[in-house]
Short mmCIF file of C-alpha atoms and ligand atoms in Angstrom, two decimals:
data_model
loop_
_atom_site.label_atom_id
_atom_site.label_comp_id
_atom_site.label_asym_id
_atom_site.label_seq_id
_atom_site.Cartn_x
_atom_site.Cartn_y
_atom_site.Cartn_z
CA VAL P 1 -9.01 90.17 -46.60
CA ARG P 2 -12.27 91.55 -45.34
CA ALA P 3 -15.86 90.55 -46.09
CA ILE P 4 -19.35 91.75 -45.34
CA ILE P 5 -22.24 89.31 -45.30
CA LEU P 6 -25.64 90.58 -46.45
CA SER P 7 -28.78 88.48 -45.92
CA VAL P 8 -31.96 89.42 -47.75
CA GLY P 9 -35.48 88.41 -46.79
CA ASP P 10 -38.63 89.69 -45.08
CA GLU P 11 -38.74 86.48 -43.06
CA LEU P 12 -35.33 87.36 -41.59
CA THR P 13 -36.10 90.96 -40.59
CA LEU P 14 -39.50 89.88 -39.26
CA GLY P 15 -37.75 87.36 -37.04
CA GLN P 16 -39.66 84.42 -38.52
CA THR P 17 -36.48 82.73 -39.78
CA VAL P 18 -33.21 82.84 -37.89
CA ASP P 19 -30.34 83.94 -40.13
CA THR P 20 -28.23 80.80 -39.96
CA ASN P 21 -26.59 81.55 -43.33
CA SER P 22 -24.51 84.45 -41.97
CA ALA P 23 -23.22 82.46 -39.01
CA TRP P 24 -22.25 79.56 -41.25
CA ILE P 25 -20.61 81.80 -43.87
CA SER P 26 -18.68 83.65 -41.13
CA ARG P 27 -17.24 80.42 -39.80
CA ARG P 28 -16.20 79.30 -43.26
CA LEU P 29 -14.61 82.68 -44.02
CA ALA P 30 -12.73 82.66 -40.72
CA ALA P 31 -11.27 79.29 -41.61
CA VAL P 32 -9.48 80.90 -44.57
CA GLY P 33 -8.33 83.93 -42.61
CA CYS P 34 -10.98 86.37 -43.85
CA ASP P 35 -12.19 88.99 -41.35
CA VAL P 36 -15.91 89.65 -41.33
CA ALA P 37 -16.57 93.36 -40.82
CA ALA P 38 -20.36 93.12 -40.53
CA HIS P 39 -23.49 91.03 -40.86
CA LEU P 40 -26.29 93.00 -42.47
CA THR P 41 -29.90 91.93 -42.85
CA VAL P 42 -32.45 93.74 -44.99
CA PRO P 43 -36.03 92.97 -46.09
CA ASP P 44 -37.11 92.15 -49.66
CA ASP P 45 -37.08 95.82 -50.58
CA GLN P 46 -34.99 96.91 -53.56
CA HIS P 47 -34.06 100.27 -52.10
CA ALA P 48 -32.96 98.69 -48.81
CA ILE P 49 -30.87 96.09 -50.64
CA GLU P 50 -29.22 98.78 -52.82
CA GLN P 51 -28.47 100.91 -49.74
CA ALA P 52 -26.88 97.99 -47.92
CA MET P 53 -24.78 97.11 -50.98
CA LEU P 54 -23.63 100.70 -51.54
CA GLU P 55 -22.67 101.09 -47.89
CA SER P 56 -20.73 97.83 -47.97
CA VAL P 57 -18.74 97.90 -51.20
CA GLY P 58 -16.35 100.57 -49.92
CA ARG P 59 -15.68 98.68 -46.69
CA CYS P 60 -14.74 95.20 -47.84
CA ASP P 61 -13.03 93.11 -50.51
CA PHE P 62 -15.90 90.61 -50.74
CA LEU P 63 -19.60 91.26 -50.33
CA ILE P 64 -21.36 87.94 -49.83
CA VAL P 65 -25.12 88.15 -50.39
CA SER P 66 -27.72 85.43 -49.90
CA GLY P 67 -31.46 85.42 -50.63
CA GLY P 68 -33.86 87.22 -52.90
CA ILE P 69 -32.98 85.58 -56.23
CA GLY P 70 -36.08 83.41 -56.57
CA PRO P 71 -38.60 83.79 -59.42
CA THR P 72 -41.26 85.78 -57.56
CA GLU P 73 -41.92 89.51 -57.53
CA ASP P 74 -40.55 89.93 -54.03
CA ASP P 75 -37.14 88.56 -55.08
CA LEU P 76 -35.27 91.77 -55.87
CA THR P 77 -31.61 91.15 -55.16
CA ARG P 78 -30.60 90.85 -58.83
CA GLN P 79 -32.39 94.13 -59.67
CA ALA P 80 -30.68 95.87 -56.74
CA LEU P 81 -27.26 94.59 -57.80
CA ALA P 82 -27.84 95.73 -61.39
CA ALA P 83 -28.72 99.22 -60.12
CA VAL P 84 -25.64 99.39 -57.88
CA LEU P 85 -23.38 98.25 -60.73
CA GLY P 86 -25.11 100.63 -63.13
CA GLU P 87 -25.59 97.80 -65.63
CA PRO P 88 -28.78 96.45 -67.22
CA LEU P 89 -30.02 92.92 -66.56
CA GLU P 90 -29.39 90.62 -69.50
CA LEU P 91 -30.69 87.17 -70.28
CA ASN P 92 -28.08 84.46 -69.92
CA GLU P 93 -28.96 81.98 -72.67
CA ALA P 94 -26.87 79.16 -71.23
CA TRP P 95 -28.67 79.30 -67.85
CA LEU P 96 -32.04 79.64 -69.56
CA ARG P 97 -31.36 76.33 -71.33
CA GLU P 98 -30.34 74.81 -67.95
CA LEU P 99 -33.61 76.04 -66.44
CA GLU P 100 -35.68 74.61 -69.32
CA ALA P 101 -33.86 71.27 -69.00
CA PHE P 102 -34.50 71.28 -65.22
CA PHE P 103 -38.25 71.75 -65.69
CA ARG P 104 -38.34 69.04 -68.40
CA ARG P 105 -36.56 66.67 -66.00
CA VAL P 106 -39.05 67.26 -63.17
CA LYS P 107 -41.92 67.15 -65.73
CA ARG P 108 -43.31 70.54 -64.74
CA PRO P 109 -44.16 73.41 -67.06
CA MET P 110 -41.74 76.33 -66.71
CA SER P 111 -43.54 79.53 -65.79
CA PRO P 112 -42.51 82.65 -67.75
CA LEU P 113 -41.71 84.10 -64.30
CA ASN P 114 -38.79 81.69 -64.02
CA ARG P 115 -37.04 83.41 -66.94
CA VAL P 116 -35.99 86.17 -64.56
CA GLN P 117 -33.76 83.62 -62.81
CA ALA P 118 -31.60 83.53 -65.95
CA MET P 119 -31.07 87.32 -65.87
CA ILE P 120 -27.83 88.78 -64.56
CA PRO P 121 -26.31 92.27 -64.74
CA ARG P 122 -24.17 92.84 -67.85
CA CYS P 123 -20.44 92.16 -67.24
CA SER P 124 -21.17 89.72 -64.42
CA ARG P 125 -20.86 85.95 -64.39
CA MET P 126 -23.52 83.37 -63.66
CA VAL P 127 -22.67 80.85 -60.94
CA ALA P 128 -24.24 77.42 -61.45
CA ASN P 129 -26.61 76.08 -58.81
CA THR P 130 -26.29 72.30 -58.55
CA CYS P 131 -29.21 71.94 -56.10
CA GLY P 132 -31.88 74.33 -57.38
CA THR P 133 -33.05 76.76 -60.05
CA ALA P 134 -31.67 80.03 -58.65
CA ALA P 135 -28.20 80.51 -60.16
CA GLY P 136 -25.80 82.78 -58.34
CA ILE P 137 -24.08 85.92 -59.58
CA ASP P 138 -20.41 86.84 -59.50
CA ALA P 139 -19.84 90.56 -60.15
CA THR P 140 -17.17 93.14 -59.53
CA TYR P 141 -18.15 96.57 -58.32
CA GLN P 142 -15.83 99.42 -59.23
CA SER P 143 -16.46 103.04 -58.27
CA GLY P 144 -16.33 105.77 -60.94
CA ASP P 145 -12.94 107.01 -59.68
CA LEU P 146 -11.65 103.40 -59.66
CA LYS P 147 -10.63 103.79 -56.01
CA THR P 148 -13.07 101.19 -54.75
CA THR P 149 -13.21 97.61 -55.99
CA CYS P 150 -15.30 94.91 -54.38
CA ARG P 151 -16.16 91.40 -55.57
CA VAL P 152 -19.84 90.68 -55.01
CA PHE P 153 -21.24 87.16 -54.85
CA VAL P 154 -25.00 86.64 -54.77
CA MET P 155 -26.25 83.22 -53.72
CA PRO P 156 -29.65 81.59 -53.06
CA GLY P 157 -31.15 81.93 -49.59
CA VAL P 158 -31.98 78.24 -49.22
CA PRO P 159 -29.21 77.10 -46.83
CA LYS P 160 -28.48 73.82 -48.61
CA GLU P 161 -28.15 75.50 -52.03
CA MET P 162 -26.15 78.39 -50.62
CA LYS P 163 -23.66 76.11 -48.85
CA ALA P 164 -22.96 74.00 -51.94
CA MET P 165 -22.43 77.11 -54.06
CA PHE P 166 -20.31 78.86 -51.44
CA GLU P 167 -17.92 75.94 -50.99
CA ARG P 168 -17.49 75.37 -54.70
CA ASP P 169 -17.56 78.83 -56.26
CA VAL P 170 -17.03 81.48 -53.59
CA LEU P 171 -14.64 80.26 -50.91
CA PRO P 172 -11.79 79.40 -53.32
CA HIS P 173 -11.69 83.05 -54.47
CA VAL P 174 -11.58 84.37 -50.90
CA ARG P 175 -8.89 81.85 -49.99
CA ALA P 176 -6.78 82.86 -53.00
CA ALA P 177 -7.13 86.55 -52.14
CA GLY P 178 -6.01 85.85 -48.58
CA GLY P 179 -2.79 84.24 -49.77
CA GLY P 180 -3.30 81.18 -47.58
CA ALA P 181 -3.98 83.01 -44.30
CA ALA P 182 -6.15 81.14 -41.81
CA ILE P 183 -8.10 81.64 -38.61
CA LEU P 184 -8.48 78.38 -36.70
CA SER P 185 -10.54 78.06 -33.54
CA ARG P 186 -11.02 75.68 -30.65
CA THR P 187 -13.37 75.84 -27.68
CA LEU P 188 -12.53 74.32 -24.28
CA HIS P 189 -15.29 73.76 -21.71
CA THR P 190 -15.14 73.96 -17.91
CA PHE P 191 -17.76 73.57 -15.22
CA GLY P 192 -17.64 74.44 -11.54
CA LEU P 193 -15.79 77.75 -11.34
CA GLY P 194 -17.20 81.15 -12.33
CA GLU P 195 -15.97 83.11 -15.37
CA ARG P 196 -13.87 85.42 -13.24
CA ALA P 197 -12.11 82.62 -11.38
CA VAL P 198 -11.37 80.89 -14.69
CA SER P 199 -9.95 84.05 -16.25
CA GLU P 200 -7.79 84.69 -13.18
CA LYS P 201 -6.25 81.26 -13.60
CA LEU P 202 -5.59 81.99 -17.27
CA GLY P 203 -3.84 85.29 -16.43
CA ASP P 204 -1.76 86.61 -19.32
CA LEU P 205 -3.21 84.12 -21.78
CA MET P 206 -6.28 86.36 -21.93
CA ARG P 207 -4.37 89.53 -22.92
CA ARG P 208 -6.43 91.29 -25.56
CA ASP P 209 -3.56 91.74 -28.02
CA ARG P 210 -2.51 88.09 -27.84
CA ASN P 211 -2.57 85.87 -30.93
CA PRO P 212 -3.95 83.23 -30.61
CA SER P 213 -6.56 85.07 -28.58
CA VAL P 214 -8.29 83.48 -25.59
CA GLY P 215 -11.75 84.70 -24.54
CA THR P 216 -14.39 83.28 -22.22
CA THR P 217 -18.15 82.84 -22.65
CA VAL P 218 -20.71 81.39 -20.24
CA SER P 219 -23.76 79.33 -21.09
CA GLY P 220 -25.73 77.14 -18.70
CA GLY P 221 -23.03 77.46 -16.03
CA VAL P 222 -20.43 76.13 -18.46
CA VAL P 223 -17.51 78.55 -18.81
CA SER P 224 -15.97 78.04 -22.24
CA LEU P 225 -12.66 79.31 -23.57
CA ARG P 226 -12.74 80.38 -27.21
CA ILE P 227 -9.30 80.31 -28.77
CA ASN P 228 -8.81 81.95 -32.18
CA SER P 229 -5.51 81.63 -33.99
CA ARG P 230 -4.87 83.90 -37.03
CA PHE P 231 -1.72 83.46 -39.02
CA GLY P 232 -0.40 83.69 -42.56
CA SER P 233 -0.65 79.96 -43.16
CA GLU P 234 -2.92 77.19 -41.96
CA ALA P 235 0.04 75.18 -40.70
CA GLU P 236 1.27 78.04 -38.52
CA ALA P 237 -2.24 78.81 -37.27
CA LYS P 238 -2.66 75.16 -36.28
CA GLU P 239 0.70 74.88 -34.56
CA ARG P 240 0.16 78.07 -32.55
CA LEU P 241 -3.42 77.04 -31.74
CA ASP P 242 -2.19 73.71 -30.37
CA ASP P 243 0.43 75.56 -28.27
CA THR P 244 -2.21 77.85 -26.76
CA VAL P 245 -4.60 74.96 -26.11
CA GLY P 246 -1.72 73.27 -24.28
CA ALA P 247 -1.05 76.42 -22.23
CA CYS P 248 -4.75 76.70 -21.29
CA ARG P 249 -4.82 73.06 -20.29
CA ALA P 250 -1.72 73.58 -18.16
CA ALA P 251 -3.37 76.56 -16.43
CA LEU P 252 -6.74 74.91 -15.81
CA GLY P 253 -5.88 71.20 -15.61
CA ASP P 254 -8.85 68.89 -15.10
CA LEU P 255 -11.26 71.81 -14.86
CA ILE P 256 -11.43 71.45 -18.65
CA TYR P 257 -13.82 68.61 -19.31
CA GLY P 258 -14.08 68.76 -23.08
CA GLU P 259 -13.52 70.49 -26.41
CA ASP P 260 -15.78 71.93 -29.10
CA GLU P 261 -18.95 69.79 -29.40
CA GLN P 262 -18.24 67.55 -26.38
CA THR P 263 -20.80 67.70 -23.57
CA LEU P 264 -20.36 66.90 -19.88
CA PRO P 265 -22.60 63.77 -19.91
CA GLN P 266 -20.81 62.57 -23.03
CA VAL P 267 -17.45 62.93 -21.30
CA VAL P 268 -18.73 60.97 -18.27
CA ILE P 269 -20.05 58.16 -20.47
CA GLU P 270 -16.75 58.16 -22.42
CA ALA P 271 -14.82 57.95 -19.14
CA PHE P 272 -16.87 54.89 -18.14
CA ALA P 273 -16.29 53.33 -21.56
CA TRP P 274 -12.58 54.02 -21.27
CA ALA P 275 -12.43 52.56 -17.72
CA ASN P 276 -14.13 49.42 -19.05
CA GLY P 277 -11.69 49.10 -21.93
CA GLY P 278 -14.45 49.65 -24.47
CA SER P 279 -16.44 46.54 -23.54
CA ALA P 280 -19.62 46.07 -21.52
CA PRO P 281 -18.93 46.46 -17.79
CA PRO P 282 -19.60 43.44 -15.52
CA VAL P 283 -22.06 45.54 -13.49
CA PRO P 284 -23.72 48.80 -14.61
CA ASP P 285 -21.60 51.83 -13.83
CA VAL P 286 -24.05 54.23 -12.27
CA ALA P 287 -27.57 54.51 -10.85
CA VAL P 288 -29.18 57.75 -9.66
CA ALA P 289 -31.67 58.69 -6.96
CA GLU P 290 -32.94 62.18 -7.67
CA SER P 291 -35.19 64.50 -5.74
CA CYS P 292 -34.98 68.18 -6.76
CA THR P 293 -33.45 67.41 -10.16
CA GLY P 294 -36.52 65.31 -11.03
CA GLY P 295 -34.76 62.95 -13.42
CA LEU P 296 -32.53 65.53 -15.08
CA ILE P 297 -29.32 63.57 -14.41
CA ALA P 298 -30.90 60.45 -15.90
CA LYS P 299 -32.04 62.50 -18.90
CA MET P 300 -28.57 63.99 -19.44
CA LEU P 301 -26.83 60.62 -19.24
CA THR P 302 -29.33 58.79 -21.44
CA GLU P 303 -29.07 61.48 -24.12
CA VAL P 304 -25.64 60.07 -24.92
CA PRO P 305 -25.74 57.22 -27.47
CA GLY P 306 -24.36 54.05 -25.91
CA ALA P 307 -25.36 55.08 -22.37
CA SER P 308 -27.21 51.79 -21.78
CA TRP P 309 -23.98 49.98 -21.00
CA HIS P 310 -23.19 52.41 -18.25
CA PHE P 311 -26.39 53.89 -16.88
CA ALA P 312 -28.39 51.38 -14.88
CA PHE P 313 -31.40 52.95 -13.32
CA GLY P 314 -32.92 56.14 -11.99
CA TRP P 315 -35.39 56.87 -9.22
CA VAL P 316 -37.24 60.16 -9.01
CA THR P 317 -38.09 60.16 -5.32
CA TYR P 318 -39.56 63.59 -4.99
CA SER P 319 -41.67 63.06 -1.88
CA GLU P 320 -40.61 61.77 1.53
CA TYR P 321 -43.01 58.87 0.97
CA ALA P 322 -41.15 57.89 -2.21
CA LYS P 323 -37.80 58.13 -0.43
CA THR P 324 -38.93 55.79 2.32
CA LYS P 325 -40.99 53.39 0.18
CA LEU P 326 -38.83 53.13 -2.95
CA LEU P 327 -35.36 53.67 -1.51
CA ASP P 328 -35.93 52.42 2.05
CA ILE P 329 -34.53 55.61 3.55
CA PRO P 330 -35.36 55.36 7.29
CA GLU P 331 -38.03 57.86 8.37
CA ALA P 332 -35.93 58.53 11.45
CA LEU P 333 -33.04 59.73 9.25
CA LEU P 334 -35.36 62.15 7.39
CA LYS P 335 -36.72 63.45 10.71
CA GLU P 336 -33.37 63.77 12.41
CA HIS P 337 -31.48 65.61 9.63
CA GLY P 338 -34.21 66.96 7.36
CA VAL P 339 -34.88 65.90 3.76
CA VAL P 340 -32.28 68.30 2.40
CA SER P 341 -29.23 67.09 4.26
CA GLU P 342 -25.96 65.34 3.56
CA PRO P 343 -26.91 62.12 5.44
CA VAL P 344 -30.11 61.80 3.35
CA ALA P 345 -28.23 62.45 0.08
CA ALA P 346 -25.65 59.84 1.13
CA ALA P 347 -28.36 57.30 1.98
CA MET P 348 -30.06 57.92 -1.38
CA ALA P 349 -26.78 57.36 -3.23
CA GLN P 350 -26.03 54.22 -1.26
CA GLN P 351 -29.50 52.75 -1.74
CA ALA P 352 -29.45 53.52 -5.48
CA ARG P 353 -26.16 51.68 -5.77
CA ILE P 354 -27.32 48.69 -3.74
CA LYS P 355 -30.70 48.36 -5.43
CA ALA P 356 -29.33 48.72 -8.96
CA ARG P 357 -26.24 46.63 -8.17
CA SER P 358 -24.15 49.28 -9.87
CA MET P 359 -20.58 50.49 -9.36
CA PHE P 360 -21.65 53.99 -8.32
CA GLY P 361 -24.79 55.59 -6.91
CA LEU P 362 -25.63 59.30 -7.08
CA GLY P 363 -28.08 60.91 -4.64
CA VAL P 364 -29.38 64.46 -4.99
CA THR P 365 -31.70 66.34 -2.65
CA GLY P 366 -32.20 70.09 -2.52
CA ILE P 367 -34.46 73.10 -2.69
CA ALA P 368 -34.91 74.40 -6.23
CA GLY P 369 -37.39 77.11 -5.17
CA PRO P 370 -38.98 79.52 -5.54
CA ASP P 371 -40.65 78.39 -2.27
CA GLY P 372 -39.57 76.00 0.43
CA GLY P 373 -36.40 77.75 1.58
CA THR P 374 -35.64 78.31 5.27
CA PRO P 375 -32.92 80.39 6.92
CA VAL P 376 -30.92 77.20 7.49
CA THR P 377 -31.52 75.69 4.04
CA PRO P 378 -32.26 78.59 1.67
CA VAL P 379 -33.44 78.13 -1.92
CA GLY P 380 -30.53 76.83 -4.02
CA THR P 381 -29.20 74.51 -1.31
CA VAL P 382 -28.48 71.12 -2.86
CA CYS P 383 -26.79 68.12 -1.24
CA ILE P 384 -25.13 65.73 -3.67
CA ALA P 385 -23.66 62.38 -2.71
CA LEU P 386 -21.62 59.92 -4.73
CA HIS P 387 -21.37 56.44 -3.29
CA GLY P 388 -18.88 54.03 -4.80
CA PRO P 389 -16.21 51.46 -4.00
CA GLY P 390 -14.34 52.52 -0.91
CA ALA P 391 -15.80 55.97 -0.36
CA THR P 392 -18.83 58.24 -0.28
CA ASN P 393 -18.33 61.87 -1.29
CA VAL P 394 -21.01 64.22 0.00
CA ARG P 395 -21.14 67.94 -0.62
CA THR P 396 -23.59 70.77 0.00
CA PHE P 397 -23.78 73.45 -2.70
CA HIS P 398 -25.56 76.79 -2.83
CA PHE P 399 -26.54 77.43 -6.44
CA PRO P 400 -27.73 80.89 -7.45
CA GLY P 401 -30.60 81.59 -9.83
CA ASP P 402 -34.14 80.45 -10.49
CA ARG P 403 -35.63 76.97 -10.24
CA GLU P 404 -34.45 75.93 -13.71
CA MET P 405 -30.90 77.12 -13.04
CA VAL P 406 -30.66 75.42 -9.65
CA ARG P 407 -31.83 72.11 -11.09
CA ASP P 408 -29.53 72.37 -14.13
CA ARG P 409 -26.44 73.30 -12.07
CA ALA P 410 -27.15 70.56 -9.52
CA ALA P 411 -27.35 67.92 -12.28
CA LYS P 412 -24.14 69.18 -13.89
CA MET P 413 -22.38 69.28 -10.52
CA ALA P 414 -23.40 65.67 -9.82
CA LEU P 415 -21.90 64.65 -13.16
CA THR P 416 -18.80 66.69 -12.36
CA MET P 417 -18.37 64.86 -9.03
CA LEU P 418 -18.63 61.60 -10.94
CA ARG P 419 -16.09 62.78 -13.51
CA TYR P 420 -13.54 63.73 -10.84
CA ARG P 421 -14.08 60.43 -9.07
CA LEU P 422 -13.36 58.58 -12.31
CA LEU P 423 -10.18 60.64 -12.64
CA GLY P 424 -9.28 59.53 -9.11
CA LYS P 425 -9.21 63.15 -7.92
CA GLU P 426 -10.91 65.42 -5.39
CA LEU P 427 -13.22 68.20 -6.57
CA PRO P 428 -10.99 71.31 -6.83
CA PHE P 429 -13.67 73.74 -5.63
P1 ATP Q 501 -36.39 80.97 -53.64
O1 ATP Q 501 -37.21 82.23 -53.56
O2 ATP Q 501 -36.32 80.34 -54.97
O3 ATP Q 501 -36.77 79.96 -52.59
P2 ATP Q 501 -34.05 82.55 -52.84
O4 ATP Q 501 -32.65 82.29 -53.17
O5 ATP Q 501 -34.56 83.83 -53.32
O6 ATP Q 501 -34.85 81.32 -53.36
P3 ATP Q 501 -35.25 83.13 -50.32
O7 ATP Q 501 -36.60 83.19 -50.97
O8 ATP Q 501 -34.71 84.38 -49.81
O9 ATP Q 501 -34.21 82.49 -51.30
O10 ATP Q 501 -35.25 82.02 -49.19
C1 ATP Q 501 -35.55 80.68 -49.45
C2 ATP Q 501 -35.59 79.86 -48.16
O11 ATP Q 501 -34.35 79.90 -47.50
C3 ATP Q 501 -36.61 80.35 -47.16
O12 ATP Q 501 -37.25 79.24 -46.54
C4 ATP Q 501 -35.81 81.10 -46.14
O13 ATP Q 501 -36.42 81.04 -44.88
C5 ATP Q 501 -34.48 80.38 -46.17
N1 ATP Q 501 -33.44 81.38 -45.91
C6 ATP Q 501 -33.21 82.49 -46.65
N2 ATP Q 501 -32.21 83.21 -46.13
C7 ATP Q 501 -31.79 82.55 -45.02
C8 ATP Q 501 -30.80 82.82 -44.04
N3 ATP Q 501 -30.01 83.90 -44.11
N4 ATP Q 501 -30.65 81.93 -43.04
C9 ATP Q 501 -31.44 80.84 -42.98
N5 ATP Q 501 -32.40 80.55 -43.86
C10 ATP Q 501 -32.59 81.38 -44.88
#
């Protein structure tokens, strides 16, 4: 089963509103095994809407339209549909009574303009709107030679109204036409290796003709695996999806930190919670002393609800003065090794741990750029130390990119070092 999604609205083509409806509808269609051939967006222009509809009806089984069915003169989707179907618009008495009842309920006079919302092309069906006044339309397009048939659903543009109508009155028809087929998806997230290195480890799993398919995307240094499983039944799609997730996990091991909506800081906080058996730890789990990341690690950790049990304290010791005064880092150490050095990062981590009386201390010092680099410590050099019971891990990284990227990757790498330590393992890169 194949669908095309058509969004109507000047605000969409002008870029003033992001078309979230199409993305949402696509995901819902995929869940019932329906392929989406295209997303189209046109302004509130009857000719443009007609053109888009005429181009689509021969290419799909379902044309899913949203927007342009309000009461104002620039809402022209119903007129365009009537023209494409070659049918006149007729007043639907039942919906007119619904509209009148709605306005009586909200104690507002009904404008004559609202009557147009009860008009639908002859031979089509009105679809009730439980959240607003714009009813939807269910129509079937058939070409003169009967070779082309396409079911057209028109829904309101307002996302909340559209979603309610789609779930109740549109999706069941697509699901029935698909005979129970399903596309199920899962996303696995990794941090630390580049996209190429990750795909090399996945090898054959990434073959283009494989089902379930495995593809990679990168965002903010996080390399994610998108797994899509399309089969004739939901049960089969789920079973095969689980098998492929298992195979990806076997290939990448602990490089995978989370699934779907899980974030790296969330996983770290969850690992602390798990290590503490779900109760408050006797001492806070981690404190941070940050220089080039300027509080980013503290921000990431405290974004997670429930972080207060685990995150103790954070110092932003950006200047040498702050490092010596607030963290008691010896001036001699700064002079001997330089501010961006492994001994200084280690001392920051250790002092953070001691001063906060926490289980772990993280220390980060580096050069985010664009200035300040030297041949020995170029821009992107970041030393990260993790001090904890029994051991201090210190590493120097060279992160590519601009200031924002260097800071972001350094913070994520610090959390990754913490995650591996909680797993009782060495960093694998
Ligand atoms: P009405 O004119 O009665 O509000 P309508 O069904 O004709 O209803 P539109 O006028 O097209 O809908 O849009 C109503 C609201 O919904 C607007 O705020 C618009 O920004 C938002 N909207 C419309 N289409 C989309 C879309 N594809 N994605 C996200 N928001 C949308």
